[in-house]
Amino acid sequence: MHKEDGYVASPALLPAVPVGLRKVLDLVVAGEATSRAEIARRTGLARSTVGQQVDHLVGRDILQELESRESVRGRPPKVLTLSPRAGTIAVADVDLLVSQVAIADLTGRVIARETVDVRIDAGPEAVLEAVTQRLLRLLARYERDPDRVREVVVGLPGAVDVQRGCPVRPNGMPGWDAYPVAEQLRERFRAPVVVDNDANLMALGEACQEQVDTPLLCIKIATGIGAGVVTADGEVYRGADGAAGDIGHIRAVGGGDVLCACGNVGCVGAVASHRAVLRRLGIPESTDDDPLYGTHELVQRVANNDPPAVRALREAATELGEVVAMLVYMFNPRTLVLGGPLSDLRDDLLSGVRAVVYQRALPLATRKLTITTTQLAGDSGIHGAIALATRDVFSAQGVARMLADDSGGG
C-alpha cells in the first residue's frame, strides 16, 4: 500500500502491529539494544521471533544491520540501528516576521535548517507555500525521499485547534482564522500533519534538553507573550480547547489603559512584550534590509547601556514577573524558561523576573525552582516540533502507518 496523492490512512484502517515487532523497534530506537541476541535477552522473545521481526524491519528499510567497527576476534558482530531510509520529519516554526524550517531523521538529528523571510501578514497561502517550497528543496538537496516524510509539524504564533489543525482567531494574523493548515500541508506532503502553538513547541524543545527538570513552564516573549507547559510525564498541557498558555491577555499590574490587539486594555502583552518595548522606544520592528531590525537594535542599545532602553526592559521584566509569579503558584514548575527575542537580554530580563517571582511566591513554590533563559535560543520551537514528531512516528499508530505506507517496498 503506497501513499496516494493527499491520502493518509486513518487509524481505524491501519493493521495491528505485532507485539514482538514493537518491542524490537522500541529497544533499537531507544538505543537499549543493538543486536538480535541482546533484544532476545531483554524481551524474553524467542530468537526465531526476534529474527523474523528484525528481518521484516530491515526489509522495509526501517532498520539496518551493519558489521560493528569494534575490534573483536573472529566474525565481527552485527549492529542494529535505524536506517537512513526509514524516513524524514519536516518541521516549520512560523513567526510574524520570519519562519524557521528544518528536516530531521527519525532519531531526531537535524539534517538541515533554513530561515524563510516571509511575514505572517502575507496570509496563509503565501506563508505555507514559501515554507512548503523550502522544505521540498531541502529534501531534494539532501536526497531524502519525499514519499518517506513520516510527519510534518508546524508551530504558529497564536491559538490553535490541534484536533482540526487550524488557528483560532489569532491576533495579528489576518486571514489565518480557521484556515485549514494541516489539510493543505497533508495534501502537499502526503503525510500526517500536526499544527500547534509555538510556545508549546518551544516548551517541549526546552524540556527535551539534558539535565532539565519537569514540570517546565516556558514563557515566549515576542510580538505577544505566550506560555507552554510540559508536565512531569513529558506531555504538553494544552487545555480543553487548546487555549492554555495564552497569558499575554492577563491584565498587567501597571497596564493602565494601554490598548491591546485583543480589544481590551492593560494586557501584559501590550506593555511587556518585545513589540511593546520597541514601540515605547520608537524602534521599528523590521526594515526592508533587516526583518529583525528591532531585535538587533534593542540588543545594541542595552549593550551600550542606553538609559531609556534599559529602563524600558526592566519595567517590562517587572510586569512580566507579576504574571509569572501567579503562574508559578498555579503550576508549581521545577524549571521556568524565558524565551523569545527579549531572552537575548538575559541579565536585565532574568534579574527583573526573578526579583518579582521570589518576592511574590512563597518558598514552597520556589525553593527548588530554576529560572533561566532558553538553552536553544531561536531553535527551541524546531527541536520541540522534531521531538513531538518522533514521538508520534514511533507510537503504535505511527508504526502501523509506517509499515502500511512501506508495504510492498518503497
Coordinates of C-alpha atoms in Angstrom, one line a residue:
M1 CA 0.0 0.0 0.0
H2 CA 1.8 3.1 -1.2
K3 CA 0.9 6.7 -0.4
E4 CA -1.6 8.2 -2.8
D5 CA -1.9 11.9 -3.5
G6 CA -3.3 13.6 -0.4
Y7 CA -4.1 10.3 1.3
V8 CA -3.2 9.4 4.8
A9 CA -4.7 6.2 6.2
S10 CA -7.0 6.8 9.2
P11 CA -6.1 4.9 12.5
A12 CA -9.2 2.7 12.0
L13 CA -7.8 1.4 8.7
L14 CA -4.3 0.6 9.9
P15 CA -3.3 -3.0 10.6
A16 CA -2.4 -4.1 14.1
V17 CA 1.4 -4.1 14.8
P18 CA 2.7 -7.4 16.3
V19 CA 3.8 -7.0 19.9
G20 CA 7.2 -8.6 19.1
L21 CA 7.9 -6.1 16.4
R22 CA 7.0 -3.1 18.7
K23 CA 9.4 -4.5 21.3
V24 CA 12.2 -4.9 18.8
L25 CA 11.8 -1.4 17.3
D26 CA 11.4 0.3 20.7
L27 CA 14.6 -1.1 22.0
V28 CA 16.6 -0.2 18.9
V29 CA 15.1 3.3 18.7
A30 CA 15.9 3.9 22.4
G31 CA 19.4 2.6 22.0
E32 CA 18.8 0.0 24.6
A33 CA 19.7 -3.0 22.4
T34 CA 21.8 -3.2 19.2
S35 CA 21.9 -6.8 18.4
R36 CA 19.4 -9.7 17.9
A37 CA 20.9 -11.6 20.8
E38 CA 20.6 -8.5 23.1
I39 CA 17.0 -8.0 22.0
A40 CA 16.1 -11.6 22.8
R41 CA 17.7 -11.3 26.3
R42 CA 15.9 -8.0 27.0
T43 CA 12.5 -9.1 25.8
G44 CA 12.4 -12.8 26.6
L45 CA 11.2 -13.4 23.0
A46 CA 12.5 -16.5 21.1
R47 CA 15.4 -15.9 18.9
S48 CA 13.4 -17.0 15.9
T49 CA 10.7 -14.5 16.7
V50 CA 13.3 -11.7 17.1
G51 CA 15.0 -12.7 13.8
Q52 CA 11.6 -12.7 12.0
Q53 CA 10.8 -9.2 13.2
V54 CA 14.2 -7.8 12.6
D55 CA 14.2 -9.2 9.0
H56 CA 10.8 -7.7 8.5
L57 CA 12.0 -4.2 9.6
V58 CA 15.3 -4.5 7.7
G59 CA 13.3 -5.5 4.6
R60 CA 11.2 -2.3 4.9
D61 CA 14.3 -0.2 5.2
I62 CA 13.2 0.9 8.7
L63 CA 16.2 -0.8 10.4
Q64 CA 19.7 -1.6 9.1
E65 CA 22.1 -4.2 10.2
L66 CA 25.8 -3.3 9.9
E67 CA 29.0 -5.0 10.9
S68 CA 30.5 -3.4 14.1
R69 CA 33.6 -1.4 13.8
E70 CA 34.8 -2.6 17.1
S71 CA 37.9 -4.8 17.0
V72 CA 36.9 -8.3 18.0
R73 CA 38.3 -11.8 17.4
G74 CA 36.5 -13.9 14.9
R75 CA 33.4 -12.7 12.9
P76 CA 32.5 -9.1 13.7
P77 CA 29.2 -8.7 15.4
K78 CA 26.3 -7.0 13.6
V79 CA 24.7 -3.9 15.0
L80 CA 21.1 -2.8 14.5
T81 CA 20.3 0.9 14.0
L82 CA 17.6 2.9 12.3
S83 CA 18.1 3.0 8.6
P84 CA 18.8 6.4 7.0
R85 CA 16.0 5.4 4.6
A86 CA 13.5 4.9 7.4
G87 CA 12.1 8.4 6.8
T88 CA 12.3 12.1 7.4
I89 CA 10.5 14.6 9.6
A90 CA 9.7 18.1 8.2
V91 CA 9.0 20.9 10.6
A92 CA 8.3 24.7 10.5
D93 CA 8.3 27.3 13.2
V94 CA 6.3 30.1 11.7
D95 CA 6.6 33.6 13.3
L96 CA 5.4 37.0 12.5
L97 CA 8.4 38.3 10.6
V98 CA 10.4 35.2 9.6
S99 CA 10.0 31.4 9.8
Q100 CA 12.4 28.6 10.5
V101 CA 12.2 25.3 8.7
A102 CA 14.1 22.1 9.1
I103 CA 14.3 18.4 8.2
A104 CA 15.4 15.7 10.6
D105 CA 15.9 11.9 10.5
L106 CA 13.9 9.7 12.8
T107 CA 16.5 9.8 15.5
G108 CA 15.7 13.5 15.8
R109 CA 19.0 14.6 14.3
V110 CA 18.7 17.8 12.4
I111 CA 19.8 17.3 8.8
A112 CA 19.3 20.8 7.6
R113 CA 17.5 24.0 8.6
E114 CA 16.9 27.4 7.0
T115 CA 15.2 30.7 7.5
V116 CA 12.3 31.8 5.3
D117 CA 11.9 35.6 5.0
V118 CA 8.1 35.7 4.8
R119 CA 5.9 37.9 7.0
I120 CA 2.8 36.2 8.5
D121 CA 0.6 39.0 7.4
A122 CA 1.2 37.9 3.8
G123 CA -1.5 35.4 4.5
P124 CA -1.7 31.7 5.0
E125 CA -1.5 30.8 1.3
A126 CA 1.8 32.8 0.7
V127 CA 3.4 31.7 4.0
L128 CA 2.6 28.0 3.6
E129 CA 3.7 28.0 0.0
A130 CA 7.0 29.5 0.9
V131 CA 7.5 27.1 3.8
T132 CA 6.5 24.1 1.6
Q133 CA 8.8 25.0 -1.2
R134 CA 11.8 25.5 1.1
L135 CA 11.1 22.1 2.8
L136 CA 10.8 20.3 -0.6
R137 CA 14.1 22.0 -1.7
L138 CA 15.8 20.7 1.5
L139 CA 14.5 17.2 0.9
A140 CA 15.8 17.3 -2.7
R141 CA 19.2 18.8 -1.7
Y142 CA 19.9 16.2 1.0
E143 CA 18.4 13.3 -1.1
R144 CA 15.6 12.5 1.3
D145 CA 12.7 10.6 -0.4
P146 CA 9.6 12.9 -0.2
D147 CA 7.4 9.8 -0.1
R148 CA 9.1 8.9 3.2
V149 CA 8.2 12.1 5.0
R150 CA 6.7 10.5 8.1
E151 CA 5.2 13.6 9.8
V152 CA 5.0 17.4 9.4
V153 CA 4.8 19.6 12.4
V154 CA 4.1 23.4 12.2
G155 CA 4.2 25.9 15.1
L156 CA 2.0 29.0 14.8
P157 CA 2.2 32.2 17.0
G158 CA -1.5 32.1 18.1
A159 CA -4.2 29.9 19.5
V160 CA -4.5 26.6 17.6
D161 CA -7.2 23.9 17.4
V162 CA -4.8 20.9 17.4
Q163 CA -7.6 18.4 16.5
R164 CA -8.7 20.4 13.4
G165 CA -5.2 21.6 12.6
C166 CA -6.0 25.3 12.2
P167 CA -5.6 28.6 14.1
V168 CA -8.4 30.1 16.1
R169 CA -9.0 33.9 15.9
P170 CA -5.2 34.6 16.2
N171 CA -4.2 38.2 16.8
G172 CA -2.1 39.9 14.2
M173 CA -2.6 37.1 11.7
P174 CA -5.1 38.4 9.1
G175 CA -6.7 35.6 7.0
W176 CA -5.5 32.8 9.2
D177 CA -8.6 32.2 11.3
A178 CA -9.8 28.6 10.8
Y179 CA -7.5 28.3 7.8
P180 CA -7.0 24.5 7.1
V181 CA -3.3 24.5 7.7
A182 CA -3.0 20.7 8.4
E183 CA -5.2 19.8 5.5
Q184 CA -3.2 21.9 3.0
L185 CA 0.1 20.5 4.1
R186 CA -1.2 17.0 4.2
E187 CA -2.1 17.2 0.6
R188 CA 1.4 18.5 -0.3
F189 CA 3.4 16.0 1.7
R190 CA 1.0 13.1 1.8
A191 CA 1.8 12.6 5.5
P192 CA 0.2 13.3 8.9
V193 CA 0.4 16.9 9.9
V194 CA 0.3 18.4 13.4
V195 CA -0.3 22.1 14.0
D196 CA 0.4 23.5 17.4
N197 CA 1.1 26.8 19.2
D198 CA 4.7 28.0 19.0
A199 CA 5.1 28.4 22.8
N200 CA 4.0 24.8 23.3
L201 CA 6.7 23.6 20.9
M202 CA 9.3 25.9 22.5
A203 CA 8.5 24.4 25.9
L204 CA 8.8 20.8 24.6
G205 CA 12.1 21.7 22.9
E206 CA 13.5 23.0 26.2
A207 CA 12.1 20.1 28.2
C208 CA 14.0 17.6 26.0
Q209 CA 17.4 19.0 26.8
E210 CA 19.7 17.2 29.2
Q211 CA 19.5 18.0 32.9
V212 CA 16.3 20.0 32.6
D213 CA 13.7 19.1 35.2
T214 CA 10.0 19.0 34.6
P215 CA 7.3 20.2 35.1
L216 CA 8.5 23.0 32.9
L217 CA 7.0 26.4 32.2
C218 CA 8.3 28.3 29.2
I219 CA 7.4 31.9 28.5
K220 CA 7.8 33.2 25.0
I221 CA 8.2 37.0 25.0
A222 CA 7.9 38.1 21.4
T223 CA 5.3 40.1 19.5
G224 CA 2.9 38.9 22.1
I225 CA 3.5 36.8 25.2
G226 CA 2.6 33.1 25.4
A227 CA 3.4 30.2 27.7
G228 CA 3.9 26.5 27.2
V229 CA 3.7 23.9 30.0
V230 CA 5.3 20.5 29.9
T231 CA 4.1 18.2 32.7
A232 CA 6.2 15.9 34.8
D233 CA 5.4 13.0 32.4
G234 CA 6.6 15.0 29.4
E235 CA 3.2 15.9 27.9
V236 CA 2.3 19.3 26.7
Y237 CA -0.7 20.8 28.6
R238 CA -3.0 22.4 26.0
G239 CA -6.2 22.8 28.0
A240 CA -9.7 21.8 26.9
D241 CA -9.7 23.8 23.7
G242 CA -6.0 24.5 23.0
A243 CA -6.1 27.9 24.6
A244 CA -3.9 27.1 27.6
G245 CA -0.9 29.4 27.8
D246 CA -2.4 32.5 26.1
I247 CA -1.2 34.6 29.0
G248 CA -0.5 37.8 27.1
H249 CA -4.1 38.9 27.7
I250 CA -3.9 38.7 31.5
R251 CA -4.2 42.2 32.9
A252 CA -0.8 43.7 34.0
V253 CA -0.4 45.4 37.3
G254 CA 0.7 48.6 35.6
G255 CA -1.2 48.1 32.4
G256 CA -3.4 51.2 32.8
D257 CA -5.4 51.9 29.7
V258 CA -2.9 50.7 27.1
L259 CA -4.9 49.2 24.2
C260 CA -4.2 45.6 23.3
A261 CA -4.7 43.9 20.0
C262 CA -7.4 41.8 21.5
G263 CA -9.5 44.9 22.2
N264 CA -9.0 45.0 25.9
V265 CA -6.8 47.4 27.8
G266 CA -3.9 46.8 30.2
C267 CA -2.9 43.3 28.9
V268 CA 0.6 42.3 29.9
G269 CA 1.4 41.6 26.2
A270 CA 0.5 45.2 25.4
V271 CA 3.0 46.6 28.0
A272 CA 5.7 43.9 28.4
S273 CA 6.1 42.1 25.0
H274 CA 9.1 42.6 22.7
R275 CA 6.8 44.6 20.4
A276 CA 5.7 46.8 23.3
V277 CA 9.2 47.6 24.3
L278 CA 10.2 48.5 20.8
R279 CA 7.1 50.7 20.4
R280 CA 7.9 52.5 23.6
L281 CA 11.4 53.3 22.3
G282 CA 10.3 54.2 18.8
I283 CA 12.3 51.4 17.2
P284 CA 10.7 49.8 14.1
E285 CA 10.3 46.0 14.3
S286 CA 11.8 45.5 10.8
T287 CA 13.2 47.2 7.8
D288 CA 13.5 46.3 4.1
D289 CA 17.1 45.3 4.7
D290 CA 16.7 43.6 8.1
P291 CA 13.4 41.8 9.0
L292 CA 14.7 41.5 12.6
Y293 CA 16.0 45.1 12.9
G294 CA 14.1 45.8 16.1
T295 CA 15.7 42.9 17.9
H296 CA 19.2 43.8 16.8
E297 CA 18.8 47.5 17.6
L298 CA 17.4 46.8 21.1
V299 CA 20.2 44.4 21.9
Q300 CA 22.7 47.1 20.8
R301 CA 21.1 49.8 22.8
V302 CA 21.0 47.7 26.0
A303 CA 24.7 46.7 25.4
N304 CA 25.6 50.4 25.2
N305 CA 23.7 50.9 28.5
D306 CA 21.2 53.3 26.8
P307 CA 19.1 54.6 29.8
P308 CA 15.7 54.6 28.1
A309 CA 16.3 51.1 26.7
V310 CA 17.5 49.7 30.0
R311 CA 14.6 51.3 31.8
A312 CA 12.0 50.0 29.3
L313 CA 13.4 46.5 29.6
R314 CA 13.5 46.5 33.4
E315 CA 9.9 47.7 33.6
A316 CA 8.8 45.1 31.1
A317 CA 10.5 42.4 33.2
T318 CA 8.8 43.6 36.4
E319 CA 5.3 43.5 34.7
L320 CA 6.1 40.1 33.4
G321 CA 7.4 38.9 36.7
E322 CA 4.0 39.7 38.3
V323 CA 2.2 37.4 35.9
V324 CA 4.9 34.7 36.1
A325 CA 4.7 34.6 39.9
M326 CA 1.0 33.8 39.6
L327 CA 1.7 31.0 37.1
V328 CA 4.4 29.6 39.5
Y329 CA 1.6 29.3 42.1
M330 CA -0.7 27.6 39.7
F331 CA 1.6 25.1 38.1
N332 CA 4.5 24.8 40.6
P333 CA 7.1 24.1 37.9
R334 CA 10.6 22.8 38.6
T335 CA 12.0 24.9 35.7
L336 CA 11.0 28.3 34.3
V337 CA 12.4 29.2 31.0
L338 CA 12.3 32.7 29.4
G339 CA 12.5 32.6 25.6
G340 CA 11.9 34.8 22.6
P341 CA 13.8 37.9 21.4
L342 CA 13.9 39.5 24.8
S343 CA 15.7 36.5 26.3
D344 CA 18.8 37.7 24.4
L345 CA 19.0 40.4 27.0
R346 CA 19.2 37.8 29.8
D347 CA 20.9 39.8 32.6
D348 CA 18.3 42.6 32.8
L349 CA 15.3 40.3 31.9
L350 CA 16.3 37.5 34.3
S351 CA 17.1 39.7 37.2
G352 CA 13.8 41.6 36.9
V353 CA 11.6 38.5 36.6
R354 CA 13.5 36.7 39.4
A355 CA 13.1 39.6 41.8
V356 CA 9.4 39.7 41.5
V357 CA 8.8 35.9 41.5
Y358 CA 10.9 35.4 44.6
Q359 CA 9.2 38.3 46.3
R360 CA 5.6 37.3 45.4
A361 CA 5.7 33.5 45.5
L362 CA 6.0 31.5 48.8
P363 CA 9.2 29.4 49.5
L364 CA 7.3 26.2 48.9
A365 CA 6.8 27.1 45.3
T366 CA 10.3 28.5 44.7
R367 CA 12.7 26.5 46.8
K368 CA 13.6 24.1 44.0
L369 CA 12.6 26.4 41.1
T370 CA 15.2 27.1 38.4
I371 CA 14.6 30.3 36.5
T372 CA 16.7 30.6 33.3
T373 CA 16.7 31.7 29.7
T374 CA 16.4 29.3 26.8
Q375 CA 19.3 26.9 26.1
L376 CA 18.4 26.7 22.4
A377 CA 18.0 30.4 21.5
G378 CA 15.8 30.6 18.4
D379 CA 15.9 26.8 17.8
S380 CA 13.6 25.7 20.7
G381 CA 10.5 25.5 18.5
I382 CA 12.3 23.5 15.9
H383 CA 13.6 21.0 18.4
G384 CA 10.2 20.8 20.1
A385 CA 8.5 20.1 16.8
I386 CA 11.0 17.3 16.0
A387 CA 10.5 15.8 19.4
L388 CA 6.8 15.8 19.0
A389 CA 7.0 14.2 15.6
T390 CA 9.4 11.4 16.6
R391 CA 7.1 10.6 19.5
D392 CA 4.2 10.3 17.1
V393 CA 6.1 8.3 14.5
F394 CA 7.1 5.6 17.0
S395 CA 3.7 5.5 18.7
A396 CA 1.5 2.4 18.0
Q397 CA -0.4 4.2 15.3
G398 CA 2.7 5.8 13.8
V399 CA 4.5 2.4 13.5
A400 CA 1.4 0.9 11.9
R401 CA 1.2 3.7 9.4
M402 CA 4.9 3.4 8.6
L403 CA 4.5 -0.3 7.9
A404 CA 1.4 0.3 5.8
D405 CA 3.0 3.0 3.8
D406 CA 6.0 0.8 3.0
S407 CA 4.3 -2.5 2.3
G408 CA 5.4 -3.8 -1.0
G409 CA 8.6 -1.7 -0.8
G410 CA 9.1 1.9 -1.4

